[in-house]
Short mmCIF file of C-alpha atoms in Angstrom, two decimals:
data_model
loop_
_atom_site.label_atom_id
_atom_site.label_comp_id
_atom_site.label_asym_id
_atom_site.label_seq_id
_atom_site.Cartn_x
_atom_site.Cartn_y
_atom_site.Cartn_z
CA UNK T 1 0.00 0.00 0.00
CA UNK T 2 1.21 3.15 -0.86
CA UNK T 3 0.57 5.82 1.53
CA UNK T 4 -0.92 9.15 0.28
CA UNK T 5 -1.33 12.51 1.70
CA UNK T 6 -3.24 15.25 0.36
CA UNK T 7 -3.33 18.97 1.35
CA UNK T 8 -6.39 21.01 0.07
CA UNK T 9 -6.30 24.41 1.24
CA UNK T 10 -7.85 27.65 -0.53
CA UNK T 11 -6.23 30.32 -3.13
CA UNK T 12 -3.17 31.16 -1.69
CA UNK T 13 -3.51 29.65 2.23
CA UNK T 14 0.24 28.47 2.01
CA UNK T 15 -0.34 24.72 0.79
CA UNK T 16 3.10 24.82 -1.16
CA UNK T 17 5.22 26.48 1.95
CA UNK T 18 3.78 23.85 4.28
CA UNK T 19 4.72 21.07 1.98
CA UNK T 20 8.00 22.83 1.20
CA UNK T 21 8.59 22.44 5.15
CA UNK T 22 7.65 19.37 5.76
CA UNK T 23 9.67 18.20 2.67
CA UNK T 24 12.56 19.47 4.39
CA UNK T 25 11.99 18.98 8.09
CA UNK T 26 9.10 16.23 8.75
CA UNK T 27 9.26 12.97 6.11
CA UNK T 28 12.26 11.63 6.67
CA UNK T 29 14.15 9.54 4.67
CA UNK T 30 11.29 8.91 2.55
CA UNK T 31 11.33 7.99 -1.09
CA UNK T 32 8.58 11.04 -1.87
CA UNK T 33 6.12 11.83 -4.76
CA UNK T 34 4.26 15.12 -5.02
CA UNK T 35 1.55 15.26 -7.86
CA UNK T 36 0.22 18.68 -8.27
CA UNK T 37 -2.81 19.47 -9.83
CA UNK T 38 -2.98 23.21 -10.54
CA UNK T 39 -6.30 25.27 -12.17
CA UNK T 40 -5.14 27.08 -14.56
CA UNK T 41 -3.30 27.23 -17.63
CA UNK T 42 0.00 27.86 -16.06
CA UNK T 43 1.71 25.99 -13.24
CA UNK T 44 3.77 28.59 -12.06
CA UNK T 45 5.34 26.56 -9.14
CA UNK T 46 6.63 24.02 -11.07
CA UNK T 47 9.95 22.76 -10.53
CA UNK T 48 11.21 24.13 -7.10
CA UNK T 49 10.80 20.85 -5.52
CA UNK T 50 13.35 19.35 -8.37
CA UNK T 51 16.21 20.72 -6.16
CA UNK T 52 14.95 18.35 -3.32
CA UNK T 53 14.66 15.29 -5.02
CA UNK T 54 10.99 14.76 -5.29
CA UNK T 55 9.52 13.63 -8.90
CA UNK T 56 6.67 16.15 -9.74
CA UNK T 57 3.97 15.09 -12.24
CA UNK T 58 2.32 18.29 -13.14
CA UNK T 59 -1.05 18.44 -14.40
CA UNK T 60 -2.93 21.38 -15.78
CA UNK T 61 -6.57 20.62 -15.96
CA UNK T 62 -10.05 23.43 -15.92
CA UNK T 63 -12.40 21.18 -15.14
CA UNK T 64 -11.28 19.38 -11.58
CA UNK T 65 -13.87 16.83 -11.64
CA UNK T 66 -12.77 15.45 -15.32
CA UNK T 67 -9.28 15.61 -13.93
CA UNK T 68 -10.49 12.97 -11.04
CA UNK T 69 -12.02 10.53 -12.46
CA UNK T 70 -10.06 10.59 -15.70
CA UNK T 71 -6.21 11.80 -16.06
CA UNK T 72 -5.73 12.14 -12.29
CA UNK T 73 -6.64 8.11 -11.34
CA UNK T 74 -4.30 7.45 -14.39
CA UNK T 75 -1.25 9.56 -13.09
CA UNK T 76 -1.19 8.37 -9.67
CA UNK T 77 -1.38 5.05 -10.77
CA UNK T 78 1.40 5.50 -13.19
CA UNK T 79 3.19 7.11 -10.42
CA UNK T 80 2.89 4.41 -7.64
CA UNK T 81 4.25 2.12 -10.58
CA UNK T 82 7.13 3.87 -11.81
CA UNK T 83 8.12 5.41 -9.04
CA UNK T 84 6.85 2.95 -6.12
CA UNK T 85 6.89 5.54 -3.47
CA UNK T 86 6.83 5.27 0.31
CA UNK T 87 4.38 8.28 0.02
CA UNK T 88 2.43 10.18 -2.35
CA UNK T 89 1.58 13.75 -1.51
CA UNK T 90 -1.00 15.53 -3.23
CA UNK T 91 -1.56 19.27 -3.79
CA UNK T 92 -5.03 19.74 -5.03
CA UNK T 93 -5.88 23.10 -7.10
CA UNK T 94 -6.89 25.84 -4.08
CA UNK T 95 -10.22 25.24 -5.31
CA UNK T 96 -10.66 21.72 -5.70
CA UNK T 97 -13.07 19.86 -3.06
CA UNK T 98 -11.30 17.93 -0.76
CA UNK T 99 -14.20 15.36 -0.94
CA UNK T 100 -13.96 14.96 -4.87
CA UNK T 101 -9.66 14.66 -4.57
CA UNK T 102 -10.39 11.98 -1.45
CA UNK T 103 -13.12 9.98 -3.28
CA UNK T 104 -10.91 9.94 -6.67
CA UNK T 105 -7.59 8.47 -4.59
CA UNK T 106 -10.28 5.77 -2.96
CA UNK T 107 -11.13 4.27 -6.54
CA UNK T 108 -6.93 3.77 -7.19
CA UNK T 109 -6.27 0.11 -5.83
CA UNK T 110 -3.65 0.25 -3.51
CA UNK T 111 -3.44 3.44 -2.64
CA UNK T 112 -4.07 4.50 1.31
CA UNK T 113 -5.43 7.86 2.37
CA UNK T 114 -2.65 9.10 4.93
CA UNK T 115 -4.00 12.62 6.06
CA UNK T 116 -5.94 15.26 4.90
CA UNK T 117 -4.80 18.04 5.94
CA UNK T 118 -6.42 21.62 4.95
CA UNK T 119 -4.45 24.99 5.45
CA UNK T 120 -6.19 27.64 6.04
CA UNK T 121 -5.57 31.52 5.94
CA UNK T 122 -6.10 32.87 9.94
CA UNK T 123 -6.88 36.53 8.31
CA UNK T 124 -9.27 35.13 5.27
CA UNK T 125 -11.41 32.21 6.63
CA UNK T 126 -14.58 34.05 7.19
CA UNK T 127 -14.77 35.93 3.55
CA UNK T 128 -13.83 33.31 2.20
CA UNK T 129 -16.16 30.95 4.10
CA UNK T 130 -19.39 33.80 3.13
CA UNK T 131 -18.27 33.91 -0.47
CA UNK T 132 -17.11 30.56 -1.70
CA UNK T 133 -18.84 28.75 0.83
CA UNK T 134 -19.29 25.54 -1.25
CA UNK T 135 -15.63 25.27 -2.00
CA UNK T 136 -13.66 26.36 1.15
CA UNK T 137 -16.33 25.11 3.35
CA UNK T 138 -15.75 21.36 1.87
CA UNK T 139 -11.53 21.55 2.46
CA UNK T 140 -12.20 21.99 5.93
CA UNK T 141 -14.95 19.45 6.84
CA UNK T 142 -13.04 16.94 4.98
CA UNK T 143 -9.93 17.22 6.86
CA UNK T 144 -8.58 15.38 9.59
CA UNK T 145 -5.98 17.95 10.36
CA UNK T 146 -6.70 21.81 9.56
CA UNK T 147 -3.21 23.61 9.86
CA UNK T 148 -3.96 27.35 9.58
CA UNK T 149 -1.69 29.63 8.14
CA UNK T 150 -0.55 33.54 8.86
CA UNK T 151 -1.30 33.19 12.47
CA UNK T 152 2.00 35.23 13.46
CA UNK T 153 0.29 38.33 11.31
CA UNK T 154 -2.71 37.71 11.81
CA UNK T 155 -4.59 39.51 14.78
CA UNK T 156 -5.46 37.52 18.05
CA UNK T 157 -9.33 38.73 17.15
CA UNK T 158 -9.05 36.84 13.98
CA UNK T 159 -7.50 33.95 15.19
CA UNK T 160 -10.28 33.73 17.40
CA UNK T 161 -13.10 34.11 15.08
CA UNK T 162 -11.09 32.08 12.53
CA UNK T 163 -10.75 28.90 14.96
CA UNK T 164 -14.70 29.52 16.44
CA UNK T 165 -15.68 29.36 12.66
CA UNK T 166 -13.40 26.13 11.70
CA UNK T 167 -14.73 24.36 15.07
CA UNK T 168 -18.42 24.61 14.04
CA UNK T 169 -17.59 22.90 10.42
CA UNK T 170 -15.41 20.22 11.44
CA UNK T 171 -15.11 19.86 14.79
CA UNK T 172 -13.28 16.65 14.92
CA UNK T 173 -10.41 18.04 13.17
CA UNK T 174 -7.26 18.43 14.82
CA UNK T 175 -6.04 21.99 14.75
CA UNK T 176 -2.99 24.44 14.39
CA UNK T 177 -2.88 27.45 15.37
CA UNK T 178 0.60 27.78 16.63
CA UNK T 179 2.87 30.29 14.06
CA UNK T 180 5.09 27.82 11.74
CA UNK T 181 8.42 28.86 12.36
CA UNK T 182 7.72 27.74 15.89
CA UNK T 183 6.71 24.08 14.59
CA UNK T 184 9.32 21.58 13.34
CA UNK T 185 8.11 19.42 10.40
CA UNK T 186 8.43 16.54 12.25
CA UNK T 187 5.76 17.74 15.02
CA UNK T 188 3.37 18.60 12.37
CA UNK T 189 3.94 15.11 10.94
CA UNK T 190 3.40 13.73 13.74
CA UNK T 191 -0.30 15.72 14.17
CA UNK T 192 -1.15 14.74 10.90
CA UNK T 193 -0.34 10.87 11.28
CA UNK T 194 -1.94 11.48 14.69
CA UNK T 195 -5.73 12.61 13.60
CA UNK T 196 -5.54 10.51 10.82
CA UNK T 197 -5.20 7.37 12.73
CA UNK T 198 -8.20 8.81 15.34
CA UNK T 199 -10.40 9.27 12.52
CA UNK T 200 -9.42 5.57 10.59
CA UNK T 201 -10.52 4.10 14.02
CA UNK T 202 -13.65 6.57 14.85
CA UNK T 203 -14.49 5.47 11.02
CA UNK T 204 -13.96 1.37 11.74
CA UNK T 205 -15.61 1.86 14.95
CA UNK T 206 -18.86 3.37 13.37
CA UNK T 207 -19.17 1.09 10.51
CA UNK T 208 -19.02 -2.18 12.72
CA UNK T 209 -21.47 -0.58 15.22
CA UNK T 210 -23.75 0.82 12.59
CA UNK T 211 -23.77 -1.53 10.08
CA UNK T 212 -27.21 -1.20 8.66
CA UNK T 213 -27.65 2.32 10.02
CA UNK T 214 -26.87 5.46 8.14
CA UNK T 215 -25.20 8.04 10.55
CA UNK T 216 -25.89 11.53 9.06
CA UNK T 217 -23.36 13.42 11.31
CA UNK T 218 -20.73 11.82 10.18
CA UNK T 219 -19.31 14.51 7.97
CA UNK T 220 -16.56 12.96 6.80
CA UNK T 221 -18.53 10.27 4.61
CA UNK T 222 -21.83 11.93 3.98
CA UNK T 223 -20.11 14.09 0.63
CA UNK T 224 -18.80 11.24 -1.15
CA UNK T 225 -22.22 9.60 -2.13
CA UNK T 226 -23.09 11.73 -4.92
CA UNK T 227 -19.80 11.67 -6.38
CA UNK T 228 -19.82 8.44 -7.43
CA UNK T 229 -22.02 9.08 -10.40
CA UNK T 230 -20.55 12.59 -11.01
CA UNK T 231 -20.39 12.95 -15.17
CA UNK T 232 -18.82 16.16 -16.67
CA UNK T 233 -21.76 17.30 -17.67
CA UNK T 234 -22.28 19.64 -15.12
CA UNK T 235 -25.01 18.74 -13.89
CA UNK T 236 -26.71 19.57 -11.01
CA UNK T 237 -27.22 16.50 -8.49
CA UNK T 238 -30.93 15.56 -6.80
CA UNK T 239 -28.95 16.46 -3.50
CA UNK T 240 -29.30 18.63 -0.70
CA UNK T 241 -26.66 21.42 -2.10
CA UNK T 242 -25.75 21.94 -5.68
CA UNK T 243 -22.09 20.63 -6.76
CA UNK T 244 -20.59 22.68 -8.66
CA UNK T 245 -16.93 22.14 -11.10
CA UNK T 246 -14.30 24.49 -10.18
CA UNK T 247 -14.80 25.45 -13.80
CA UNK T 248 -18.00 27.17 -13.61
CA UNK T 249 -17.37 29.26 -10.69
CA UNK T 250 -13.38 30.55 -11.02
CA UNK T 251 -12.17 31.48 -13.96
CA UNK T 252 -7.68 30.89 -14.69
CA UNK T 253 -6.11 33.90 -16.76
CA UNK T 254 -2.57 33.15 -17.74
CA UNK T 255 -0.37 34.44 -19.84
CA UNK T 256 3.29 33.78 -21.18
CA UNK T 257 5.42 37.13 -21.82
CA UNK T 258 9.13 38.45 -22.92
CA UNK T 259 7.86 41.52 -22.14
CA UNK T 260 9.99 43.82 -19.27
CA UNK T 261 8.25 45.35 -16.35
CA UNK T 262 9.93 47.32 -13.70
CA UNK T 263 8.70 46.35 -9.70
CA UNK T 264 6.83 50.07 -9.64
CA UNK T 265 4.87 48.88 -12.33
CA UNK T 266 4.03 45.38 -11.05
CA UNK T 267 3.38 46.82 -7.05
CA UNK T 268 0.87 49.30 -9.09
CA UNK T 269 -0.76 46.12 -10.87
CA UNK T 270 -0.60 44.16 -7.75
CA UNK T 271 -1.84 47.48 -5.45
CA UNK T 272 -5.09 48.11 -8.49
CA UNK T 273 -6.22 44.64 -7.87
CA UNK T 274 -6.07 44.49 -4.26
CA UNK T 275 -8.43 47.88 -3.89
CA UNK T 276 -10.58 47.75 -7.12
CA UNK T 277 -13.02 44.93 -8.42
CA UNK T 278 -13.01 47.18 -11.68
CA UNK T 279 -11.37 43.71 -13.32
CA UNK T 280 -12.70 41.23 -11.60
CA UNK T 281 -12.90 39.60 -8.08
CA UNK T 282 -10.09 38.64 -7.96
CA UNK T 283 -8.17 35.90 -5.09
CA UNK T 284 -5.03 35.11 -6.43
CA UNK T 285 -2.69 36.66 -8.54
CA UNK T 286 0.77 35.10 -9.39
CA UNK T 287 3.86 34.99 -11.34
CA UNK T 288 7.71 36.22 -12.58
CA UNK T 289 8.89 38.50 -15.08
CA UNK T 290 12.17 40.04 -16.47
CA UNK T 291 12.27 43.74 -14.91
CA UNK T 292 14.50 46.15 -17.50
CA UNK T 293 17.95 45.28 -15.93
CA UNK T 294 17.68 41.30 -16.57
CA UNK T 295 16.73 40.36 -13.49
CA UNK T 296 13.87 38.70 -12.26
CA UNK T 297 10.51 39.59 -10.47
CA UNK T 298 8.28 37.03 -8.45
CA UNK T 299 5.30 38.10 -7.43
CA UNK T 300 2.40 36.17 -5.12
CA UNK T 301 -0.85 38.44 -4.37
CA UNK T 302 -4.23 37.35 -2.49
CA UNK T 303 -6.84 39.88 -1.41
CA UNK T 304 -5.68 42.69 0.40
CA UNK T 305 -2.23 41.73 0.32
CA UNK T 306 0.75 41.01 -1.91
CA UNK T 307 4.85 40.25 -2.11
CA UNK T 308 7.32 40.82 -4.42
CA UNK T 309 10.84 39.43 -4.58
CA UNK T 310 13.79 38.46 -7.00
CA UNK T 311 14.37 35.07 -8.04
CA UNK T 312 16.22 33.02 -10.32
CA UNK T 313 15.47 33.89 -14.23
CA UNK T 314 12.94 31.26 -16.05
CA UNK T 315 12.59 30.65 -19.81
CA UNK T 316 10.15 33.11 -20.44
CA UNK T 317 7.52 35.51 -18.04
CA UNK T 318 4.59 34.15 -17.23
CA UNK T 319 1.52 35.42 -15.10
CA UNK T 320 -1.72 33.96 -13.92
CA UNK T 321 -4.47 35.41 -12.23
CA UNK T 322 -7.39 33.62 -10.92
CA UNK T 323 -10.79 34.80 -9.34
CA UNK T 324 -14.46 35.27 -10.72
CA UNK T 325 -15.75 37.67 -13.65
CA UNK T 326 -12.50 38.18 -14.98
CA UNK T 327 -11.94 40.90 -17.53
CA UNK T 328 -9.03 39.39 -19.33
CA UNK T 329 -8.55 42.28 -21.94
CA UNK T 330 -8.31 44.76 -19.23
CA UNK T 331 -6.19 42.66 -17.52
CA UNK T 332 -3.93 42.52 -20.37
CA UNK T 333 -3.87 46.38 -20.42
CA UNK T 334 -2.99 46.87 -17.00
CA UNK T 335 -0.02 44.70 -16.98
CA UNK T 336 0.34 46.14 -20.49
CA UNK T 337 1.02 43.75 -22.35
CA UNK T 338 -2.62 44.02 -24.58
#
């Protein structure tokens, strides 16, 4: 049995930097597999795990469900073949549902859900949570371990709130609040092997006692029923709430560029789409460009707040942006390149 983690976590919550850490700090000596599935037409964070010696299988897909139950099934397969892994980890696009990724690695023989773990943004959780609802709401009722992210910026108010409003979705989750840099891989390892365990047994434990029963506050397995006959034609279920693909909610604008910016230019981008929803709503906005000296500008924005920073030159520019009601062509005039 191969076993496989997967960490679902919204636009921009910090999925890669946890893995990134725990890559380095918790799985050790581990022969390691990460299979990203990005939404979008650009994987922009391709390739930095290279450098650590983990095999990436990169997969650009719109439409998550068709990526599930056909390419994705395939690749992880093909993966625990190839590569026969001690563990798989899985980054899910930021708006995948957890319960679609978890019933899709199910189907694969051989393959054994580790931990789910879902990061979440301390500062973001609540618009997030009133907005995209059916999205973020499903990461973090699906997890066993909900690691939450920006808690050393983050006010203790909204830590609060944030934790009160995680608690009533999944309340069996194990939680982390505690700021990263204060966490060694290894303990959050440990958390994650730890919940997932409690909630294999709570799950054994409730089938043998309620055989011919159907428990309907079990969270964790009420989601995955519909799935099963999920086509890709979009439509909508006879079920309680409507499931919608990723596909017909967010929409991915990316773009490959030569062209040369300067950082003013991309901080007044990055600055118009934080404060105006003249172009779009817009939750994630990423990417790196040549500036006019022939060096290189990495940029990472979510709402209300972005970074820039210089990193190592790539083969050509490239941006994405993702959100809902995009404008593309005026996004393409205010980076300029239109």
């Amino acid at each position: 049995m191969t076993k496989i983690d997967i960490f679902s976590g919204f636009l921009g919550a910090g999925k890669t930097t946890l893995i990134r850490k725990l890559i380095a700090e918790g799985y050790k000596n581990e022969k390691l597999v990460l299979i990203e599935n990005e939404f979008g037409e650009i994987a922009i964070d391709g390739g930095f795990l290279k450098d650590a010696g983990v095999q990436i299988t990169e997969m650009n897909s719109g439409c998550i469900c068709c990526t599930l139950v056909g390419d994705f099934t395939k690749a992880l397969k093909k993966v625990m073949e190839e590569y026969a892994p001690d563990r798989i980890i899985i980054e899910p696009s930021g708006v995948g549902k957890l319960s679609d990724v978890a019933h899709a690695v199910e189907q694969v023989e051989g393959a054994h859900i580790g931990a789910k773990v879902t990061v979440v943004d301390a500062g973001k959780c609540r618009m997030y949570m009133r907005n995209f609802g059916e999205f973020f709401n499903d990461q973090v009722e699906n997890a066993d371990l909900i690691v939450m992210s920006r808690t050393d910026t983050a006010s203790a108010e909204k830590i609060l709130a944030a934790t009160e409003l995680l608690k009533q979705l999944n309340a069996k989750a194990g939680l982390i609040s505690t700021p990263w840099d204060k966490l060694s891989g290894e303990q959050i390892v440990e958390a994650m092997e730890h919940n997932a365990l409690h909630e294999e047994l709570e799950h054994m434990e409730h089938e043998h006692h309620h055989e011919h029963e159907h428990d309907h506050e079990h969270h964790h397995h009420d989601h995955d029923e519909h799935d099963e006959h999920c086509t890709c034609g979009c439509h909508d279920h006879d079920h309680e709430h409507h499931h919608h693909h990723a596909d017909e909610v967010f929409t991915s604008w990316g773009k490959e560029t030569p062209h040369k910016f300067t950082k003013a230019k991309i901080e007044d981008v990055l600055k118009t789409l934080c404060e105006t929803d003249d172009y779009g709503t817009i939750l994630r906005a990423k990417g790196m460009v040549e500036d006019e000296n022939g060096s290189w500008i990495y940029f990472d924005m979510v709402p209300g707040e972005y970074e820039l920073r210089d990193g190592e030159p790539d083969y050509t520019g490239r941006l994405c942006v993702i959100g809902t009601d995009i404008d593309e062509h005026r996004l393409e005039e205010l980076f300029g390149i239109a």
